[in-house]
JSON list of C-alpha atoms in Angstrom, two decimals:
[
{"chain": "Q", "resi": 16, "resn": "MET", "atom": "CA", "xyz": [98.52, 78.94, 99.07]},
{"chain": "Q", "resi": 17, "resn": "VAL", "atom": "CA", "xyz": [99.57, 79.69, 95.41]},
{"chain": "Q", "resi": 18, "resn": "GLU", "atom": "CA", "xyz": [97.10, 82.14, 94.60]},
{"chain": "Q", "resi": 19, "resn": "ALA", "atom": "CA", "xyz": [94.67, 84.02, 96.96]},
{"chain": "Q", "resi": 20, "resn": "GLY", "atom": "CA", "xyz": [91.04, 81.64, 97.13]},
{"chain": "Q", "resi": 21, "resn": "VAL", "atom": "CA", "xyz": [93.80, 78.57, 95.59]},
{"chain": "Q", "resi": 22, "resn": "GLU", "atom": "CA", "xyz": [94.63, 76.27, 98.12]},
{"chain": "Q", "resi": 23, "resn": "THR", "atom": "CA", "xyz": [98.20, 73.53, 98.18]},
{"chain": "Q", "resi": 24, "resn": "SER", "atom": "CA", "xyz": [96.96, 70.03, 99.00]},
{"chain": "Q", "resi": 25, "resn": "GLN", "atom": "CA", "xyz": [98.66, 68.60, 102.27]},
{"chain": "Q", "resi": 26, "resn": "SER", "atom": "CA", "xyz": [98.82, 65.38, 99.97]},
{"chain": "Q", "resi": 27, "resn": "ASN", "atom": "CA", "xyz": [102.05, 67.44, 98.35]},
{"chain": "Q", "resi": 28, "resn": "VAL", "atom": "CA", "xyz": [104.68, 66.56, 101.57]},
{"chain": "Q", "resi": 29, "resn": "PRO", "atom": "CA", "xyz": [107.41, 66.51, 101.15]},
{"chain": "Q", "resi": 30, "resn": "CYS", "atom": "CA", "xyz": [107.87, 68.90, 99.03]},
{"chain": "Q", "resi": 31, "resn": "GLU", "atom": "CA", "xyz": [110.71, 70.95, 97.31]},
{"chain": "Q", "resi": 32, "resn": "PRO", "atom": "CA", "xyz": [111.29, 74.61, 99.24]},
{"chain": "Q", "resi": 33, "resn": "CYS", "atom": "CA", "xyz": [110.12, 76.92, 96.81]},
{"chain": "Q", "resi": 34, "resn": "ASP", "atom": "CA", "xyz": [108.40, 80.68, 96.19]},
{"chain": "Q", "resi": 35, "resn": "VAL", "atom": "CA", "xyz": [105.66, 80.72, 93.99]},
{"chain": "Q", "resi": 36, "resn": "VAL", "atom": "CA", "xyz": [105.37, 84.06, 91.41]},
{"chain": "Q", "resi": 37, "resn": "SER", "atom": "CA", "xyz": [101.80, 84.96, 90.03]},
{"chain": "Q", "resi": 38, "resn": "VAL", "atom": "CA", "xyz": [101.47, 86.96, 87.00]},
{"chain": "Q", "resi": 39, "resn": "PRO", "atom": "CA", "xyz": [98.43, 88.13, 85.18]},
{"chain": "Q", "resi": 40, "resn": "ALA", "atom": "CA", "xyz": [98.24, 85.21, 81.99]},
{"chain": "Q", "resi": 41, "resn": "ARG", "atom": "CA", "xyz": [98.80, 87.49, 79.12]},
{"chain": "Q", "resi": 42, "resn": "GLN", "atom": "CA", "xyz": [101.84, 89.07, 80.61]},
{"chain": "Q", "resi": 43, "resn": "GLY", "atom": "CA", "xyz": [103.25, 85.28, 81.73]},
{"chain": "Q", "resi": 44, "resn": "LEU", "atom": "CA", "xyz": [102.55, 83.67, 78.31]},
{"chain": "Q", "resi": 45, "resn": "GLU", "atom": "CA", "xyz": [105.12, 86.16, 77.15]},
{"chain": "Q", "resi": 46, "resn": "ALA", "atom": "CA", "xyz": [107.48, 86.02, 79.81]},
{"chain": "Q", "resi": 47, "resn": "VAL", "atom": "CA", "xyz": [107.78, 82.04, 79.12]},
{"chain": "Q", "resi": 48, "resn": "ASP", "atom": "CA", "xyz": [107.88, 82.69, 75.68]},
{"chain": "Q", "resi": 49, "resn": "ILE", "atom": "CA", "xyz": [110.21, 84.79, 76.13]},
{"chain": "Q", "resi": 50, "resn": "LEU", "atom": "CA", "xyz": [112.70, 82.47, 78.76]},
{"chain": "Q", "resi": 51, "resn": "ARG", "atom": "CA", "xyz": [112.35, 79.51, 76.56]},
{"chain": "Q", "resi": 52, "resn": "ARG", "atom": "CA", "xyz": [113.90, 82.29, 73.10]},
{"chain": "Q", "resi": 53, "resn": "GLY", "atom": "CA", "xyz": [116.62, 83.33, 75.33]},
{"chain": "Q", "resi": 54, "resn": "PRO", "atom": "CA", "xyz": [119.71, 81.65, 75.84]},
{"chain": "Q", "resi": 55, "resn": "GLY", "atom": "CA", "xyz": [121.18, 79.04, 79.31]},
{"chain": "Q", "resi": 56, "resn": "ASP", "atom": "CA", "xyz": [118.71, 78.44, 81.45]},
{"chain": "Q", "resi": 57, "resn": "GLY", "atom": "CA", "xyz": [115.43, 79.57, 80.39]},
{"chain": "Q", "resi": 58, "resn": "VAL", "atom": "CA", "xyz": [112.15, 78.71, 82.64]},
{"chain": "Q", "resi": 59, "resn": "GLY", "atom": "CA", "xyz": [111.75, 75.83, 85.65]},
{"chain": "Q", "resi": 60, "resn": "PRO", "atom": "CA", "xyz": [107.96, 74.86, 85.86]},
{"chain": "Q", "resi": 61, "resn": "VAL", "atom": "CA", "xyz": [104.87, 77.07, 85.14]},
{"chain": "Q", "resi": 62, "resn": "LEU", "atom": "CA", "xyz": [101.27, 76.43, 86.77]},
{"chain": "Q", "resi": 63, "resn": "HIS", "atom": "CA", "xyz": [98.67, 78.05, 85.07]},
{"chain": "Q", "resi": 64, "resn": "VAL", "atom": "CA", "xyz": [95.74, 78.15, 87.41]},
{"chain": "Q", "resi": 65, "resn": "GLU", "atom": "CA", "xyz": [92.15, 78.46, 85.95]},
{"chain": "Q", "resi": 66, "resn": "GLY", "atom": "CA", "xyz": [89.13, 80.40, 85.62]},
{"chain": "Q", "resi": 67, "resn": "GLY", "atom": "CA", "xyz": [91.77, 83.43, 87.13]},
{"chain": "Q", "resi": 68, "resn": "GLY", "atom": "CA", "xyz": [94.06, 84.09, 84.33]},
{"chain": "Q", "resi": 69, "resn": "THR", "atom": "CA", "xyz": [97.35, 83.84, 86.31]},
{"chain": "Q", "resi": 70, "resn": "LEU", "atom": "CA", "xyz": [100.18, 81.74, 85.38]},
{"chain": "Q", "resi": 71, "resn": "VAL", "atom": "CA", "xyz": [102.67, 80.36, 88.51]},
{"chain": "Q", "resi": 72, "resn": "PHE", "atom": "CA", "xyz": [105.92, 80.20, 88.55]},
{"chain": "Q", "resi": 73, "resn": "VAL", "atom": "CA", "xyz": [108.08, 78.48, 90.32]},
{"chain": "Q", "resi": 74, "resn": "VAL", "atom": "CA", "xyz": [111.03, 80.35, 91.79]},
{"chain": "Q", "resi": 75, "resn": "PRO", "atom": "CA", "xyz": [113.68, 79.61, 94.70]},
{"chain": "Q", "resi": 76, "resn": "ALA", "atom": "CA", "xyz": [112.68, 80.34, 98.23]},
{"chain": "Q", "resi": 77, "resn": "GLY", "atom": "CA", "xyz": [114.05, 83.07, 99.05]},
{"chain": "Q", "resi": 78, "resn": "THR", "atom": "CA", "xyz": [112.70, 84.80, 96.40]},
{"chain": "Q", "resi": 79, "resn": "ALA", "atom": "CA", "xyz": [109.24, 86.52, 98.15]},
{"chain": "Q", "resi": 80, "resn": "ALA", "atom": "CA", "xyz": [111.70, 88.34, 100.42]},
{"chain": "Q", "resi": 81, "resn": "GLY", "atom": "CA", "xyz": [112.97, 90.86, 97.63]},
{"chain": "Q", "resi": 82, "resn": "TRP", "atom": "CA", "xyz": [110.03, 90.87, 95.36]},
{"chain": "Q", "resi": 83, "resn": "ASP", "atom": "CA", "xyz": [108.91, 94.28, 93.74]},
{"chain": "Q", "resi": 84, "resn": "VAL", "atom": "CA", "xyz": [107.88, 93.33, 90.11]},
{"chain": "Q", "resi": 85, "resn": "PRO", "atom": "CA", "xyz": [105.00, 95.75, 89.19]},
{"chain": "Q", "resi": 86, "resn": "GLY", "atom": "CA", "xyz": [101.84, 93.72, 88.26]},
{"chain": "Q", "resi": 87, "resn": "SER", "atom": "CA", "xyz": [102.94, 90.30, 90.04]},
{"chain": "Q", "resi": 88, "resn": "THR", "atom": "CA", "xyz": [103.31, 88.58, 93.48]},
{"chain": "Q", "resi": 89, "resn": "CYS", "atom": "CA", "xyz": [105.86, 86.69, 95.48]},
{"chain": "Q", "resi": 90, "resn": "THR", "atom": "CA", "xyz": [104.27, 84.31, 98.24]},
{"chain": "Q", "resi": 91, "resn": "GLU", "atom": "CA", "xyz": [106.47, 81.92, 100.27]},
{"chain": "Q", "resi": 92, "resn": "THR", "atom": "CA", "xyz": [105.06, 78.18, 100.45]},
{"chain": "Q", "resi": 93, "resn": "ASP", "atom": "CA", "xyz": [104.80, 78.30, 104.41]},
{"chain": "Q", "resi": 94, "resn": "GLY", "atom": "CA", "xyz": [108.23, 75.73, 104.08]},
{"chain": "Q", "resi": 95, "resn": "ARG", "atom": "CA", "xyz": [105.07, 73.70, 102.73]},
{"chain": "Q", "resi": 96, "resn": "GLY", "atom": "CA", "xyz": [106.78, 74.05, 99.28]},
{"chain": "Q", "resi": 97, "resn": "LEU", "atom": "CA", "xyz": [105.72, 72.61, 96.04]},
{"chain": "Q", "resi": 98, "resn": "ARG", "atom": "CA", "xyz": [106.44, 68.79, 95.81]},
{"chain": "Q", "resi": 99, "resn": "LEU", "atom": "CA", "xyz": [107.74, 68.44, 92.28]},
{"chain": "Q", "resi": 100, "resn": "GLU", "atom": "CA", "xyz": [108.23, 64.71, 91.60]},
{"chain": "Q", "resi": 101, "resn": "PRO", "atom": "CA", "xyz": [105.97, 62.14, 91.97]},
{"chain": "Q", "resi": 102, "resn": "ARG", "atom": "CA", "xyz": [106.49, 60.24, 96.04]},
{"chain": "Q", "resi": 103, "resn": "THR", "atom": "CA", "xyz": [106.88, 56.14, 95.58]},
{"chain": "Q", "resi": 104, "resn": "ASP", "atom": "CA", "xyz": [106.98, 53.51, 98.14]},
{"chain": "Q", "resi": 105, "resn": "ALA", "atom": "CA", "xyz": [111.06, 51.58, 98.71]},
{"chain": "Q", "resi": 106, "resn": "GLU", "atom": "CA", "xyz": [109.84, 49.19, 95.84]},
{"chain": "Q", "resi": 107, "resn": "GLY", "atom": "CA", "xyz": [108.55, 52.33, 93.65]},
{"chain": "Q", "resi": 108, "resn": "ALA", "atom": "CA", "xyz": [104.74, 52.48, 93.50]},
{"chain": "Q", "resi": 109, "resn": "ASP", "atom": "CA", "xyz": [103.45, 55.42, 93.48]},
{"chain": "Q", "resi": 110, "resn": "LEU", "atom": "CA", "xyz": [101.57, 56.92, 97.09]},
{"chain": "Q", "resi": 111, "resn": "ASP", "atom": "CA", "xyz": [99.40, 59.51, 95.45]},
{"chain": "Q", "resi": 112, "resn": "GLY", "atom": "CA", "xyz": [97.52, 56.83, 92.51]},
{"chain": "Q", "resi": 113, "resn": "PRO", "atom": "CA", "xyz": [97.49, 57.13, 88.74]},
{"chain": "Q", "resi": 114, "resn": "GLN", "atom": "CA", "xyz": [99.44, 61.17, 87.78]},
{"chain": "Q", "resi": 115, "resn": "GLU", "atom": "CA", "xyz": [99.07, 62.59, 84.87]},
{"chain": "Q", "resi": 116, "resn": "GLU", "atom": "CA", "xyz": [101.69, 61.13, 82.26]},
{"chain": "Q", "resi": 117, "resn": "ALA", "atom": "CA", "xyz": [104.34, 62.87, 80.10]},
{"chain": "Q", "resi": 118, "resn": "PRO", "atom": "CA", "xyz": [106.53, 61.76, 77.09]},
{"chain": "Q", "resi": 119, "resn": "ALA", "atom": "CA", "xyz": [109.89, 61.21, 77.99]},
{"chain": "Q", "resi": 120, "resn": "VAL", "atom": "CA", "xyz": [112.87, 62.33, 76.26]},
{"chain": "Q", "resi": 121, "resn": "LYS", "atom": "CA", "xyz": [113.64, 59.07, 74.89]},
{"chain": "Q", "resi": 122, "resn": "GLY", "atom": "CA", "xyz": [109.28, 57.86, 74.13]},
{"chain": "Q", "resi": 123, "resn": "GLN", "atom": "CA", "xyz": [109.21, 56.75, 77.66]},
{"chain": "Q", "resi": 124, "resn": "ASP", "atom": "CA", "xyz": [106.14, 57.84, 79.55]},
{"chain": "Q", "resi": 125, "resn": "VAL", "atom": "CA", "xyz": [107.12, 59.56, 83.01]},
{"chain": "Q", "resi": 126, "resn": "ALA", "atom": "CA", "xyz": [105.02, 60.09, 85.41]},
{"chain": "Q", "resi": 127, "resn": "LEU", "atom": "CA", "xyz": [104.50, 63.49, 86.37]},
{"chain": "Q", "resi": 128, "resn": "PRO", "atom": "CA", "xyz": [103.46, 65.08, 90.26]},
{"chain": "Q", "resi": 129, "resn": "ALA", "atom": "CA", "xyz": [99.20, 65.93, 90.19]},
{"chain": "Q", "resi": 130, "resn": "PRO", "atom": "CA", "xyz": [99.18, 70.10, 89.89]},
{"chain": "Q", "resi": 131, "resn": "PRO", "atom": "CA", "xyz": [99.51, 71.20, 93.68]},
{"chain": "Q", "resi": 132, "resn": "ALA", "atom": "CA", "xyz": [96.26, 73.00, 93.85]},
{"chain": "Q", "resi": 133, "resn": "GLU", "atom": "CA", "xyz": [92.22, 72.13, 93.12]},
{"chain": "Q", "resi": 134, "resn": "GLY", "atom": "CA", "xyz": [91.55, 74.65, 89.60]},
{"chain": "Q", "resi": 135, "resn": "CYS", "atom": "CA", "xyz": [95.63, 74.08, 88.39]},
{"chain": "Q", "resi": 136, "resn": "ASP", "atom": "CA", "xyz": [97.09, 72.98, 85.23]},
{"chain": "Q", "resi": 137, "resn": "TRP", "atom": "CA", "xyz": [100.80, 73.01, 84.53]},
{"chain": "Q", "resi": 138, "resn": "LEU", "atom": "CA", "xyz": [101.81, 74.62, 81.59]},
{"chain": "Q", "resi": 139, "resn": "LEU", "atom": "CA", "xyz": [105.78, 73.92, 82.08]},
{"chain": "Q", "resi": 140, "resn": "PRO", "atom": "CA", "xyz": [105.39, 70.68, 84.17]},
{"chain": "Q", "resi": 141, "resn": "PRO", "atom": "CA", "xyz": [108.22, 69.87, 86.36]},
{"chain": "Q", "resi": 142, "resn": "GLY", "atom": "CA", "xyz": [110.88, 67.13, 84.39]},
{"chain": "Q", "resi": 143, "resn": "GLU", "atom": "CA", "xyz": [110.35, 69.13, 80.58]},
{"chain": "Q", "resi": 144, "resn": "ALA", "atom": "CA", "xyz": [111.90, 72.35, 83.10]},
{"chain": "Q", "resi": 145, "resn": "ASP", "atom": "CA", "xyz": [114.29, 73.52, 85.47]},
{"chain": "Q", "resi": 146, "resn": "LEU", "atom": "CA", "xyz": [113.95, 73.18, 88.90]},
{"chain": "Q", "resi": 147, "resn": "ALA", "atom": "CA", "xyz": [113.35, 76.38, 89.29]},
{"chain": "Q", "resi": 148, "resn": "THR", "atom": "CA", "xyz": [113.53, 79.66, 87.48]},
{"chain": "Q", "resi": 149, "resn": "ASP", "atom": "CA", "xyz": [115.47, 82.24, 88.39]},
{"chain": "Q", "resi": 150, "resn": "PRO", "atom": "CA", "xyz": [114.39, 85.61, 89.82]},
{"chain": "Q", "resi": 151, "resn": "ALA", "atom": "CA", "xyz": [116.17, 87.72, 88.02]},
{"chain": "Q", "resi": 152, "resn": "VAL", "atom": "CA", "xyz": [115.43, 86.27, 84.89]},
{"chain": "Q", "resi": 153, "resn": "LEU", "atom": "CA", "xyz": [112.34, 86.33, 85.23]},
{"chain": "Q", "resi": 154, "resn": "ARG", "atom": "CA", "xyz": [112.41, 89.18, 86.32]},
{"chain": "Q", "resi": 155, "resn": "ARG", "atom": "CA", "xyz": [113.54, 90.71, 82.90]},
{"chain": "Q", "resi": 156, "resn": "ALA", "atom": "CA", "xyz": [111.27, 88.71, 81.13]},
{"chain": "Q", "resi": 157, "resn": "LEU", "atom": "CA", "xyz": [108.28, 90.52, 83.04]},
{"chain": "Q", "resi": 158, "resn": "GLY", "atom": "CA", "xyz": [109.54, 94.05, 82.20]},
{"chain": "Q", "resi": 159, "resn": "GLU", "atom": "CA", "xyz": [110.01, 92.94, 78.72]},
{"chain": "Q", "resi": 160, "resn": "ALA", "atom": "CA", "xyz": [106.84, 90.99, 78.55]},
{"chain": "Q", "resi": 161, "resn": "ALA", "atom": "CA", "xyz": [105.14, 93.87, 80.14]},
{"chain": "Q", "resi": 162, "resn": "ARG", "atom": "CA", "xyz": [106.75, 96.38, 77.25]},
{"chain": "Q", "resi": 163, "resn": "LEU", "atom": "CA", "xyz": [105.56, 94.93, 74.55]},
{"chain": "Q", "resi": 164, "resn": "ILE", "atom": "CA", "xyz": [102.34, 94.24, 75.64]},
{"chain": "Q", "resi": 165, "resn": "GLU", "atom": "CA", "xyz": [101.80, 97.49, 76.15]},
{"chain": "Q", "resi": 166, "resn": "ALA", "atom": "CA", "xyz": [103.20, 98.30, 72.80]},
{"chain": "Q", "resi": 167, "resn": "ALA", "atom": "CA", "xyz": [101.20, 96.02, 71.31]},
{"chain": "Q", "resi": 168, "resn": "ASP", "atom": "CA", "xyz": [97.76, 97.38, 72.92]},
{"chain": "Q", "resi": 169, "resn": "SER", "atom": "CA", "xyz": [98.81, 101.20, 71.75]},
{"chain": "Q", "resi": 170, "resn": "CYS", "atom": "CA", "xyz": [98.74, 99.84, 68.14]},
{"chain": "Q", "resi": 171, "resn": "ARG", "atom": "CA", "xyz": [94.95, 99.08, 68.41]}
]
């Protein structure tokens, strides 16, 4: 489950082990900006849950055990993980049918995996992002985002 009420598709197996951090969209978008501007490794794949106003960050498996950031939730993927690359057969044919396409770095098209749940879409798809967001870096970015939002709201 990516978020309460949003079940992941069983067609997304096999997959990479991971956990997911869900945050309000406003805070999540600020955190994405902070992570992308920062030095070093930035942000991993991020999903936008439509209608829920939520962003979901892919983090390494095991993060949920120690996650304690107020206003966010970290959920284990119960061993299902998320498939971050399209599945292909021995000849390279796509096993999951047509996928979204995004331009590759050198002008070629690459197939992206379908979002892992109904009502979700990739904000930062796998392949355009690191494999997962470092939990310590995400924790700092979410804290900074919360402070920025609080400051902006107090100026109204």
